[in-house]
Tab-separated table of C-alpha atoms in Angstrom:
chain	number	residue	atom	x	y	z
A	54	MET	CA	11.777	-14.973	-44.174
A	55	LYS	CA	12.065	-18.384	-45.539
A	56	SER	CA	15.460	-17.538	-46.931
A	57	TYR	CA	16.509	-16.572	-43.345
A	58	SER	CA	15.469	-19.791	-41.550
A	59	GLU	CA	19.211	-20.594	-41.158
A	60	HIS	CA	20.174	-17.009	-40.442
A	61	CYS	CA	22.230	-16.136	-37.421
A	62	LEU	CA	20.922	-12.851	-35.791
A	63	HIS	CA	23.416	-10.311	-34.919
A	64	THR	CA	21.418	-7.528	-33.349
A	65	GLY	CA	23.847	-4.664	-33.346
A	66	PRO	CA	24.557	-4.804	-37.139
A	67	LEU	CA	20.930	-5.234	-37.930
A	68	ILE	CA	19.991	-2.087	-36.061
A	69	ARG	CA	22.884	-0.154	-37.596
A	70	LYS	CA	22.168	-1.548	-41.140
A	71	GLU	CA	25.690	-3.125	-41.268
A	72	GLU	CA	27.218	-6.396	-42.632
A	73	VAL	CA	24.598	-8.615	-44.255
A	74	TYR	CA	21.724	-6.097	-43.464
A	75	GLU	CA	23.345	-3.349	-45.428
A	76	LEU	CA	21.050	-3.465	-48.349
A	77	MET	CA	17.933	-4.358	-46.593
A	78	THR	CA	15.035	-1.920	-45.800
A	79	ILE	CA	14.119	-1.021	-42.341
A	80	ASP	CA	10.790	-3.092	-42.663
A	81	GLU	CA	12.849	-6.155	-43.699
A	82	ARG	CA	15.179	-5.669	-40.701
A	83	LYS	CA	12.358	-5.201	-38.330
A	84	SER	CA	10.666	-8.279	-39.605
A	85	ILE	CA	13.680	-10.386	-38.920
A	86	LEU	CA	14.068	-8.883	-35.393
A	87	ASN	CA	10.318	-9.249	-34.556
A	88	CYS	CA	10.353	-12.890	-35.742
A	89	PHE	CA	13.310	-13.699	-33.515
A	90	MET	CA	11.814	-11.828	-30.612
A	91	ASN	CA	8.600	-13.942	-31.122
A	92	PHE	CA	10.805	-17.042	-30.937
A	93	ALA	CA	12.760	-15.810	-27.756
A	94	SER	CA	9.340	-15.014	-26.087
A	95	LYS	CA	8.556	-18.707	-26.186
A	96	VAL	CA	11.806	-19.846	-24.809
A	97	GLU	CA	12.095	-20.261	-21.027
A	98	PHE	CA	15.344	-18.624	-19.888
A	99	LYS	CA	16.755	-16.225	-17.183
A	100	TYR	CA	19.551	-13.731	-17.461
A	101	ILE	CA	21.645	-11.164	-15.674
A	102	THR	CA	23.923	-8.435	-17.350
A	103	PHE	CA	27.022	-7.054	-15.744
A	104	VAL	CA	27.754	-3.385	-16.462
A	105	VAL	CA	31.215	-1.597	-15.975
A	106	GLU	CA	31.445	2.024	-16.954
A	107	LYS	CA	34.467	3.063	-18.997
A	108	ARG	CA	35.895	6.170	-17.408
A	109	GLU	CA	39.020	8.161	-18.371
A	110	ASP	CA	40.868	7.024	-15.249
A	111	PHE	CA	40.107	3.343	-15.989
A	112	ASN	CA	42.691	1.030	-17.508
A	113	GLN	CA	42.100	-2.428	-18.778
A	114	PHE	CA	43.166	-3.890	-15.477
A	115	LYS	CA	40.715	-1.870	-13.437
A	116	ILE	CA	37.751	-2.778	-15.930
A	117	ILE	CA	38.734	-6.601	-15.722
A	118	SER	CA	38.862	-6.330	-11.878
A	119	LEU	CA	35.358	-4.796	-11.478
A	120	LEU	CA	33.780	-7.176	-13.974
A	121	SER	CA	35.458	-10.121	-12.329
A	122	LYS	CA	34.189	-8.902	-8.847
A	123	GLN	CA	30.442	-8.549	-10.183
A	124	ILE	CA	30.526	-12.059	-11.843
A	125	ARG	CA	32.070	-13.724	-8.775
A	126	GLU	CA	29.557	-12.206	-6.294
A	127	PHE	CA	26.698	-13.364	-8.489
A	128	ILE	CA	27.967	-16.879	-8.817
A	129	ASP	CA	28.699	-17.035	-5.099
A	130	SER	CA	25.086	-15.889	-4.457
A	131	LYS	CA	23.883	-18.931	-6.517
A	132	SER	CA	26.387	-21.432	-5.216
A	133	GLU	CA	23.615	-23.583	-3.544
A	134	LEU	CA	21.667	-23.786	-6.625
A	135	LEU	CA	24.701	-24.608	-8.773
A	136	SER	CA	25.620	-27.305	-6.363
A	137	GLU	CA	22.502	-29.320	-7.217
A	138	TYR	CA	23.820	-29.943	-10.839
A	139	ASP	CA	26.082	-32.808	-11.624
A	140	LYS	CA	27.418	-31.017	-14.598
A	141	ILE	CA	27.629	-27.313	-15.609
A	142	ILE	CA	28.474	-26.426	-19.280
A	143	ILE	CA	29.831	-22.840	-20.158
A	144	TYR	CA	29.347	-22.024	-23.804
A	145	TYR	CA	31.796	-19.280	-24.985
A	146	ASP	CA	32.877	-17.965	-28.419
A	147	ASN	CA	36.291	-16.707	-27.171
A	148	GLY	CA	35.411	-13.187	-28.155
A	149	GLN	CA	37.517	-11.578	-25.336
A	150	THR	CA	40.423	-13.154	-23.967
A	151	GLN	CA	40.061	-11.308	-20.603
A	152	LEU	CA	36.530	-12.640	-20.182
A	153	THR	CA	37.784	-16.149	-20.845
A	154	GLN	CA	40.377	-15.708	-18.050
A	155	ILE	CA	37.842	-14.334	-15.617
A	156	MET	CA	35.294	-17.313	-16.301
A	157	ALA	CA	38.238	-19.832	-15.883
A	158	SER	CA	39.350	-18.366	-12.594
A	159	ILE	CA	35.832	-18.412	-11.106
A	160	PHE	CA	34.645	-21.761	-12.294
A	161	THR	CA	37.292	-24.144	-11.035
A	162	GLU	CA	35.273	-27.054	-9.997
A	163	ASN	CA	35.652	-30.474	-11.809
A	164	ASN	CA	31.937	-30.586	-12.771
A	165	VAL	CA	32.346	-27.518	-15.062
A	166	GLU	CA	32.849	-28.009	-18.757
A	167	PHE	CA	34.065	-25.118	-20.991
A	168	ARG	CA	33.004	-25.381	-24.614
A	169	ARG	CA	35.130	-22.596	-26.243
A	170	ASN	CA	35.096	-21.444	-29.882
A	171	VAL	CA	31.512	-21.902	-30.118
A	172	SER	CA	29.821	-20.312	-33.109
A	173	PRO	CA	26.549	-18.131	-32.512
A	174	ALA	CA	25.157	-19.812	-35.608
A	175	GLN	CA	25.175	-23.136	-33.758
A	176	TYR	CA	22.878	-22.053	-30.898
A	177	ARG	CA	19.975	-19.852	-30.836
A	178	LEU	CA	20.342	-19.036	-27.202
A	179	PHE	CA	23.676	-17.460	-28.128
A	180	GLN	CA	21.751	-15.127	-30.547
A	181	ILE	CA	19.222	-14.379	-27.875
A	182	ALA	CA	22.149	-13.385	-25.372
A	183	ASP	CA	23.512	-11.142	-28.069
A	184	MET	CA	19.992	-9.489	-28.610
A	185	ILE	CA	19.451	-8.990	-24.944
A	186	THR	CA	22.843	-7.472	-24.233
A	187	THR	CA	22.329	-5.109	-27.289
A	188	PHE	CA	18.870	-4.111	-25.745
A	189	GLU	CA	20.327	-3.550	-22.257
A	190	LEU	CA	22.979	-1.182	-23.708
A	191	ILE	CA	20.453	0.658	-25.739
A	192	ASN	CA	18.338	1.012	-22.514
A	193	LEU	CA	21.265	2.316	-20.560
A	194	LYS	CA	21.762	4.912	-23.250
A	195	ARG	CA	18.196	5.786	-23.282
A	196	GLY	CA	18.261	6.637	-19.546
A	197	ARG	CA	20.958	9.255	-20.517
A	198	GLY	CA	19.476	10.435	-23.717
A	199	SER	CA	22.527	9.341	-25.606
A	200	ASN	CA	21.124	6.915	-28.148
A	201	SER	CA	22.593	6.938	-31.727
A	202	LYS	CA	20.733	8.245	-34.841
A	203	SER	CA	20.643	4.728	-36.179
A	204	GLU	CA	18.827	3.334	-32.945
A	205	ILE	CA	16.206	6.138	-32.984
A	206	GLN	CA	15.725	5.740	-36.746
A	207	PHE	CA	15.261	1.906	-36.369
A	208	PHE	CA	12.722	2.014	-33.302
A	209	GLY	CA	11.044	5.214	-34.346
A	210	SER	CA	11.554	6.647	-30.734
A	211	MET	CA	13.005	5.435	-27.530
A	212	HIS	CA	9.599	5.245	-26.077
A	213	ALA	CA	8.653	2.811	-28.813
A	214	PHE	CA	11.735	0.816	-28.086
A	215	ASN	CA	10.836	0.573	-24.486
A	216	LYS	CA	7.170	-0.402	-25.190
A	217	ASN	CA	7.602	-2.881	-28.093
A	218	TYR	CA	11.084	-4.323	-27.576
A	219	TYR	CA	12.395	-4.003	-23.902
A	220	MET	CA	9.559	-4.309	-21.613
A	221	THR	CA	8.670	-7.490	-19.913
A	222	LYS	CA	5.252	-9.107	-20.433
A	223	LYS	CA	4.221	-7.909	-16.997
A	224	GLU	CA	5.424	-4.358	-17.618
A	225	LEU	CA	3.572	-4.410	-21.068
A	226	PHE	CA	0.468	-5.695	-19.466
A	227	ASN	CA	0.519	-3.004	-16.905
A	228	GLU	CA	0.953	-0.270	-19.600
A	229	LEU	CA	-1.882	-1.657	-21.807
A	230	TYR	CA	-3.994	-1.953	-18.631
A	231	GLN	CA	-3.378	1.733	-17.839
A	232	GLU	CA	-4.010	2.691	-21.488
A	233	TYR	CA	-7.422	0.999	-21.640
A	234	LEU	CA	-8.517	1.825	-18.267
A	235	HIS	CA	-11.225	3.925	-19.615
A	236	LEU	CA	-12.917	1.120	-21.349
A	237	LYS	CA	-15.500	-1.369	-19.941
A	238	LYS	CA	-14.052	-4.461	-18.484
A	239	GLY	CA	-14.799	-6.752	-21.311
A	240	GLU	CA	-13.577	-4.428	-23.965
A	241	ARG	CA	-10.570	-3.662	-22.015
A	242	ARG	CA	-9.655	-7.375	-21.656
A	243	GLU	CA	-10.231	-8.162	-25.310
A	244	LYS	CA	-7.925	-5.074	-26.354
A	245	ILE	CA	-5.124	-6.363	-24.005
A	246	ILE	CA	-5.383	-9.980	-25.261
A	247	ALA	CA	-5.160	-8.807	-28.843
A	248	ALA	CA	-1.912	-6.699	-28.133
A	249	LEU	CA	-0.156	-9.486	-26.175
A	250	ARG	CA	-1.260	-12.392	-28.496
A	251	PRO	CA	2.221	-12.404	-30.497
A	252	PHE	CA	4.113	-13.157	-27.312
A	253	PHE	CA	2.281	-16.344	-26.519
A	254	LYS	CA	2.226	-19.752	-28.161
A	255	THR	CA	-1.671	-20.282	-28.066
A	256	GLU	CA	-4.955	-18.206	-27.553
A	257	THR	CA	-5.563	-20.057	-24.341
A	258	THR	CA	-2.119	-19.140	-22.790
A	259	VAL	CA	-2.563	-15.556	-23.435
A	260	LYS	CA	-6.024	-15.498	-22.172
A	261	ASN	CA	-5.047	-17.297	-18.976
A	262	TYR	CA	-2.139	-14.733	-18.546
A	263	VAL	CA	-4.337	-11.805	-19.136
A	264	ASP	CA	-7.157	-12.981	-16.682
A	265	GLY	CA	-4.349	-13.911	-13.987
A	266	ASN	CA	-3.079	-10.485	-14.217
A	267	ILE	CA	-6.454	-8.749	-14.126
A	268	GLU	CA	-7.221	-10.609	-10.965
A	269	ARG	CA	-4.029	-9.531	-9.537
A	270	LYS	CA	-4.838	-5.926	-10.329
A	271	ARG	CA	-8.310	-6.356	-8.638
A	272	ARG	CA	-6.542	-7.873	-5.552
A	273	ASN	CA	-4.006	-5.077	-5.473
A	274	LEU	CA	-6.897	-2.510	-5.671
A	275	ILE	CA	-8.672	-4.081	-2.651
A	276	CYS	CA	-5.420	-3.994	-0.672
A	277	ARG	CA	-4.762	-0.476	-1.546
A	278	ARG	CA	-8.301	0.491	-0.476
A	279	ILE	CA	-7.929	-1.173	2.825
A	280	ARG	CA	-4.416	0.432	3.457
A	281	LEU	CA	-6.001	3.899	2.678
A	282	THR	CA	-8.961	3.429	5.013
A	283	ARG	CA	-6.666	2.083	7.815
A	284	LYS	CA	-4.106	4.800	7.632
A	285	VAL	CA	-6.550	7.630	7.498
A	286	ASN	CA	-8.640	6.230	10.386
A	287	LEU	CA	-5.588	6.228	12.619
A	288	GLN	CA	-4.743	9.899	11.929
A	289	THR	CA	-6.178	13.280	12.527
A	290	PHE	CA	-6.437	15.503	9.409
A	291	THR	CA	-7.225	19.060	9.324
A	292	HIS	CA	-7.617	20.062	5.672
A	293	PHE	CA	-8.516	18.652	2.443
A	294	VAL	CA	-6.398	20.488	-0.254
A	295	THR	CA	-6.140	20.767	-4.096
A	296	PHE	CA	-3.089	22.208	-5.852
A	297	THR	CA	-3.477	23.029	-9.468
A	298	TYR	CA	-0.556	23.166	-11.939
A	299	ASN	CA	0.387	26.584	-13.328
A	300	GLY	CA	2.484	26.373	-16.546
A	301	GLN	CA	3.748	29.879	-16.024
A	302	LEU	CA	5.578	28.847	-12.768
A	303	HIS	CA	6.643	25.276	-13.527
A	304	THR	CA	7.007	22.370	-15.730
A	305	GLU	CA	4.930	19.410	-14.818
A	306	GLU	CA	8.000	17.622	-13.695
A	307	SER	CA	9.168	20.490	-11.440
A	308	PHE	CA	5.742	21.114	-10.026
A	309	LYS	CA	5.565	17.556	-8.821
A	310	LYS	CA	9.076	17.500	-7.534
A	311	GLY	CA	8.889	20.815	-5.792
A	312	LEU	CA	5.599	20.086	-4.268
A	313	LYS	CA	6.544	16.668	-2.967
A	314	LYS	CA	9.714	18.095	-1.485
A	315	THR	CA	7.906	21.039	0.104
A	316	LEU	CA	5.421	18.765	1.810
A	317	ALA	CA	8.155	16.266	2.816
A	318	ASN	CA	10.094	19.059	4.315
A	319	PHE	CA	7.023	20.271	6.266
A	320	ALA	CA	6.326	16.712	7.595
A	321	SER	CA	9.944	16.176	8.857
A	322	ARG	CA	10.393	19.756	10.320
A	323	LYS	CA	6.802	20.777	11.349
A	324	GLY	CA	4.949	17.630	12.134
A	325	TRP	CA	2.713	17.698	8.952
A	326	LYS	CA	1.056	14.541	7.660
A	327	TYR	CA	-0.371	13.984	4.416
A	328	VAL	CA	-2.159	11.486	1.992
A	329	ASP	CA	-2.364	12.442	-1.554
A	330	VAL	CA	-2.989	11.446	-5.211
A	331	TRP	CA	-2.259	13.146	-8.557
A	332	GLU	CA	-4.893	13.607	-11.140
A	333	ARG	CA	-5.707	15.042	-14.499
A	334	SER	CA	-8.829	16.857	-15.259
A	335	PRO	CA	-10.843	15.029	-17.900
A	336	GLU	CA	-11.523	17.978	-20.002
A	337	LYS	CA	-8.316	20.065	-20.169
A	338	GLN	CA	-5.975	17.356	-18.874
A	339	SER	CA	-4.384	19.846	-16.403
A	340	LEU	CA	-2.478	18.400	-13.561
A	341	HIS	CA	-3.956	18.455	-10.148
A	342	PHE	CA	-2.777	17.347	-6.688
A	343	HIS	CA	-5.458	16.252	-4.150
A	344	GLY	CA	-4.697	15.373	-0.477
A	345	LEU	CA	-5.544	15.188	3.033
A	346	LEU	CA	-3.175	17.371	5.425
A	347	TYR	CA	-2.654	17.448	9.121
A	348	ILE	CA	-1.400	20.973	9.867
A	349	PRO	CA	-0.335	21.353	13.485
A	350	GLU	CA	-1.507	24.798	14.873
A	351	GLY	CA	0.946	27.564	14.339
A	352	THR	CA	2.670	25.778	11.410
A	353	MET	CA	0.719	27.095	8.480
A	354	PRO	CA	2.733	29.102	6.091
A	355	GLY	CA	1.710	32.120	4.524
A	356	LEU	CA	-1.996	33.343	4.858
A	357	LEU	CA	-5.367	31.753	4.167
A	358	VAL	CA	-7.396	34.193	2.121
A	359	GLU	CA	-10.959	33.952	0.787
A	360	LYS	CA	-11.374	34.311	-3.007
A	361	SER	CA	-14.474	34.653	-5.118
A	362	ASP	CA	-14.364	33.033	-8.610
A	363	TYR	CA	-16.609	31.259	-11.059
A	364	SER	CA	-16.847	27.516	-10.953
A	365	PHE	CA	-17.338	26.104	-14.401
A	366	LYS	CA	-18.174	22.668	-12.894
A	367	SER	CA	-21.194	23.996	-10.787
A	368	ARG	CA	-21.811	26.943	-13.133
A	369	ARG	CA	-22.006	29.431	-10.355
A	370	ARG	CA	-19.726	31.681	-8.262
A	371	GLN	CA	-18.081	30.350	-5.238
A	372	ILE	CA	-16.030	31.312	-2.329
A	373	THR	CA	-12.654	29.424	-1.962
A	374	VAL	CA	-10.022	29.543	0.643
A	375	GLN	CA	-6.554	29.767	-0.719
A	376	ASN	CA	-2.902	29.900	0.708
A	377	THR	CA	-0.661	32.611	-0.359
A	378	TYR	CA	2.442	30.642	0.326
A	379	PHE	CA	1.439	27.782	-2.053
A	380	ASN	CA	-0.091	30.168	-4.654
A	381	GLU	CA	3.077	32.143	-5.066
A	382	ARG	CA	5.255	29.066	-5.348
A	383	PHE	CA	2.976	26.446	-7.080
A	384	GLY	CA	-0.098	28.098	-8.512
A	385	ARG	CA	-3.642	27.816	-7.187
A	386	SER	CA	-4.238	26.099	-3.966
A	387	ASP	CA	-7.627	25.378	-2.406
A	388	PHE	CA	-7.937	24.581	1.343
A	389	GLU	CA	-11.099	23.135	2.827
A	390	LYS	CA	-11.163	22.741	6.662
A	391	ILE	CA	-12.214	19.173	7.771
A	392	GLU	CA	-14.881	19.815	10.374
A	393	ASP	CA	-16.287	16.360	11.033
A	394	ASN	CA	-16.193	12.633	10.032
A	395	THR	CA	-18.634	13.295	7.366
A	396	MET	CA	-16.330	15.635	5.685
A	397	LEU	CA	-13.451	13.339	6.203
A	398	GLY	CA	-15.436	10.400	4.602
A	399	ARG	CA	-16.119	12.607	1.448
A	400	SER	CA	-12.538	13.337	1.220
A	401	VAL	CA	-11.532	9.657	1.463
A	402	ALA	CA	-14.067	8.762	-1.155
A	403	TYR	CA	-12.719	11.514	-3.553
A	404	LEU	CA	-9.160	9.976	-3.170
A	405	MET	CA	-10.547	6.497	-3.679
A	406	LYS	CA	-12.372	7.617	-7.011
A	407	TYR	CA	-8.855	8.408	-8.563
A	408	LEU	CA	-7.351	5.327	-6.854
A	409	GLU	CA	-9.853	3.249	-8.990
A	410	LYS	CA	-10.566	5.281	-12.118
A	411	THR	CA	-6.977	6.359	-13.056
A	412	GLY	CA	-4.866	3.729	-11.421
A	413	GLU	CA	-2.908	6.519	-9.553
A	414	LYS	CA	-0.828	5.598	-6.500
A	415	ILE	CA	-1.708	7.012	-3.190
A	416	VAL	CA	1.470	8.882	-1.604
A	417	TYR	CA	1.681	8.908	2.274
A	418	SER	CA	4.013	10.925	4.504
A	419	LYS	CA	6.574	8.710	6.265
A	420	GLY	CA	5.354	6.993	9.523
A	421	LEU	CA	1.635	6.797	8.976
A	422	PRO	CA	0.714	3.323	10.524
A	423	GLN	CA	-2.001	0.898	9.634
A	424	TYR	CA	-2.418	-0.730	13.117
A	425	PHE	CA	-2.385	0.016	16.776
A	426	ILE	CA	-1.156	-2.757	19.095
A	427	SER	CA	-3.354	-3.941	22.034
A	428	ASP	CA	-3.934	-7.009	24.194
A	429	VAL	CA	-7.444	-8.214	24.140
A	430	MET	CA	-9.489	-9.992	26.911
A	431	ASP	CA	-11.531	-13.033	26.015
A	432	ASP	CA	-14.692	-11.072	27.331
A	433	ASP	CA	-14.241	-8.535	24.498
A	434	VAL	CA	-14.320	-11.242	21.747
A	435	VAL	CA	-17.658	-11.595	19.966
A	436	THR	CA	-16.425	-14.519	17.719
A	437	THR	CA	-13.593	-15.583	15.433
A	438	VAL	CA	-13.752	-14.847	11.711
A	439	GLY	CA	-11.785	-15.296	8.613
A	440	LEU	CA	-9.718	-18.104	7.135
A	441	GLU	CA	-9.068	-20.695	9.786
A	442	ASP	CA	-10.674	-18.344	12.390
A	443	LYS	CA	-7.305	-16.374	12.808
A	444	LYS	CA	-9.248	-13.010	13.126
A	445	LEU	CA	-11.282	-11.852	16.059
A	446	LEU	CA	-14.508	-9.812	15.898
A	447	LEU	CA	-14.548	-7.418	19.021
A	448	PHE	CA	-17.296	-5.474	20.628
A	449	ASP	CA	-17.335	-1.760	19.839
A	450	ASP	CA	-16.177	-0.807	23.384
A	451	PHE	CA	-13.379	-3.208	24.024
A	452	ALA	CA	-10.811	-2.683	26.476
A	453	CYS	CA	-7.118	-1.794	25.356
A	454	TRP	CA	-4.086	-3.176	27.270
A	455	ASP	CA	-0.493	-2.494	26.712
A	456	GLU	CA	1.730	-5.287	28.162
A	457	GLY	CA	-0.583	-5.857	31.128
A	458	GLU	CA	-1.500	-2.041	31.765
A	459	TYR	CA	-5.044	-1.081	31.300
A	460	MET	CA	-5.116	1.991	28.915
A	461	GLY	CA	-9.036	2.364	28.821
A	462	LYS	CA	-11.904	1.603	26.468
A	463	VAL	CA	-11.063	2.045	22.723
A	464	SER	CA	-11.120	5.712	21.708
A	465	GLN	CA	-9.199	8.252	19.679
A	466	GLU	CA	-7.549	9.424	22.879
A	467	VAL	CA	-6.529	5.842	23.983
A	468	ILE	CA	-5.471	4.940	20.494
A	469	LYS	CA	-2.944	7.787	20.442
A	470	GLN	CA	-1.314	6.265	23.573
A	471	LEU	CA	-0.800	2.804	22.129
A	472	ARG	CA	2.082	1.410	20.085
A	473	LYS	CA	1.595	1.429	16.273
A	474	SER	CA	2.565	-0.882	13.444
A	475	ASN	CA	2.514	-1.363	9.687
């Protein structure tokens, strides 16, 4: 690499094995790109890309018009920030005459200086911009499955491109955190630090970054636990359900999409409510859906039937209640009626387990509030709590008021009558 210390990187030809890279091996080309990415990761910069789709009905004028509109709108949105600078310098290599005209028409102020005919070899930031636009184009094609053979060959796979080249540090941290979630905390931390080390100047900076993001994950988990508990406690749920993926009926993608759409339709049309999480069994890695459902009387589709089968988990035969509608469309379904708060608490704990162990997100039906709104009388306040005493600790039987109207002592029935909020 010493002989390339003055090398001007041109990312597209490097990937395609063209120009000065024609006789290089893939390892040599990757080494050049990785070194440059390591440099770019240590440079502070921000960027935005503008995309115009070329269609058959588009002429050159249409493309320039759309591109000009995007750039102008972005510059206008940053006008306040740009006004703070005494001088703005625009570096351009005059590669496209149309783009030169667009920039000249947008930047008309006296404090703007154009430096045209700039050679990319003179500025590393120019080469970073070339790399970024190349990566953005590759990523657009990745979303459509239209990447070239040379791109797939260079990166190994488009998943590898996304993980090793396109992701932001935060996105990479999140993926690594998920990948090592099964490890003990200390071992997980060391694995993530080792994987992120090439993107940071010093050992201290990478450790600080990882520790800060681990703390972010911890705070987010606490917030998600609280949100789940609040939403569940303000609803009534009738069933705890499990739907199991059946490969003869669906792909995993169609299973997820179809079940989510069905539940959303029942929620909007029949008043169902749901709180759910996706999970894979540790042994077979088969996909499951666990959730709490509120099913209003008379809206249950199909029939609930008892079935006897063998449970490999408890190693004995068991009686389960399944639904014919969901069995026919999605595979096995298990319905367990929620009889009391103890059963509800166990169900919430079950959902919480997957929230913590697998990092899965909880999915809620629309309109499930976290809070009810009530005025509070001074006599019902035990004390103030929290930061700067902004929260109130109330007696268990506090009175609920809605804009001066007494609604009654706090209870499920009274809460139903109060306004709600998220």
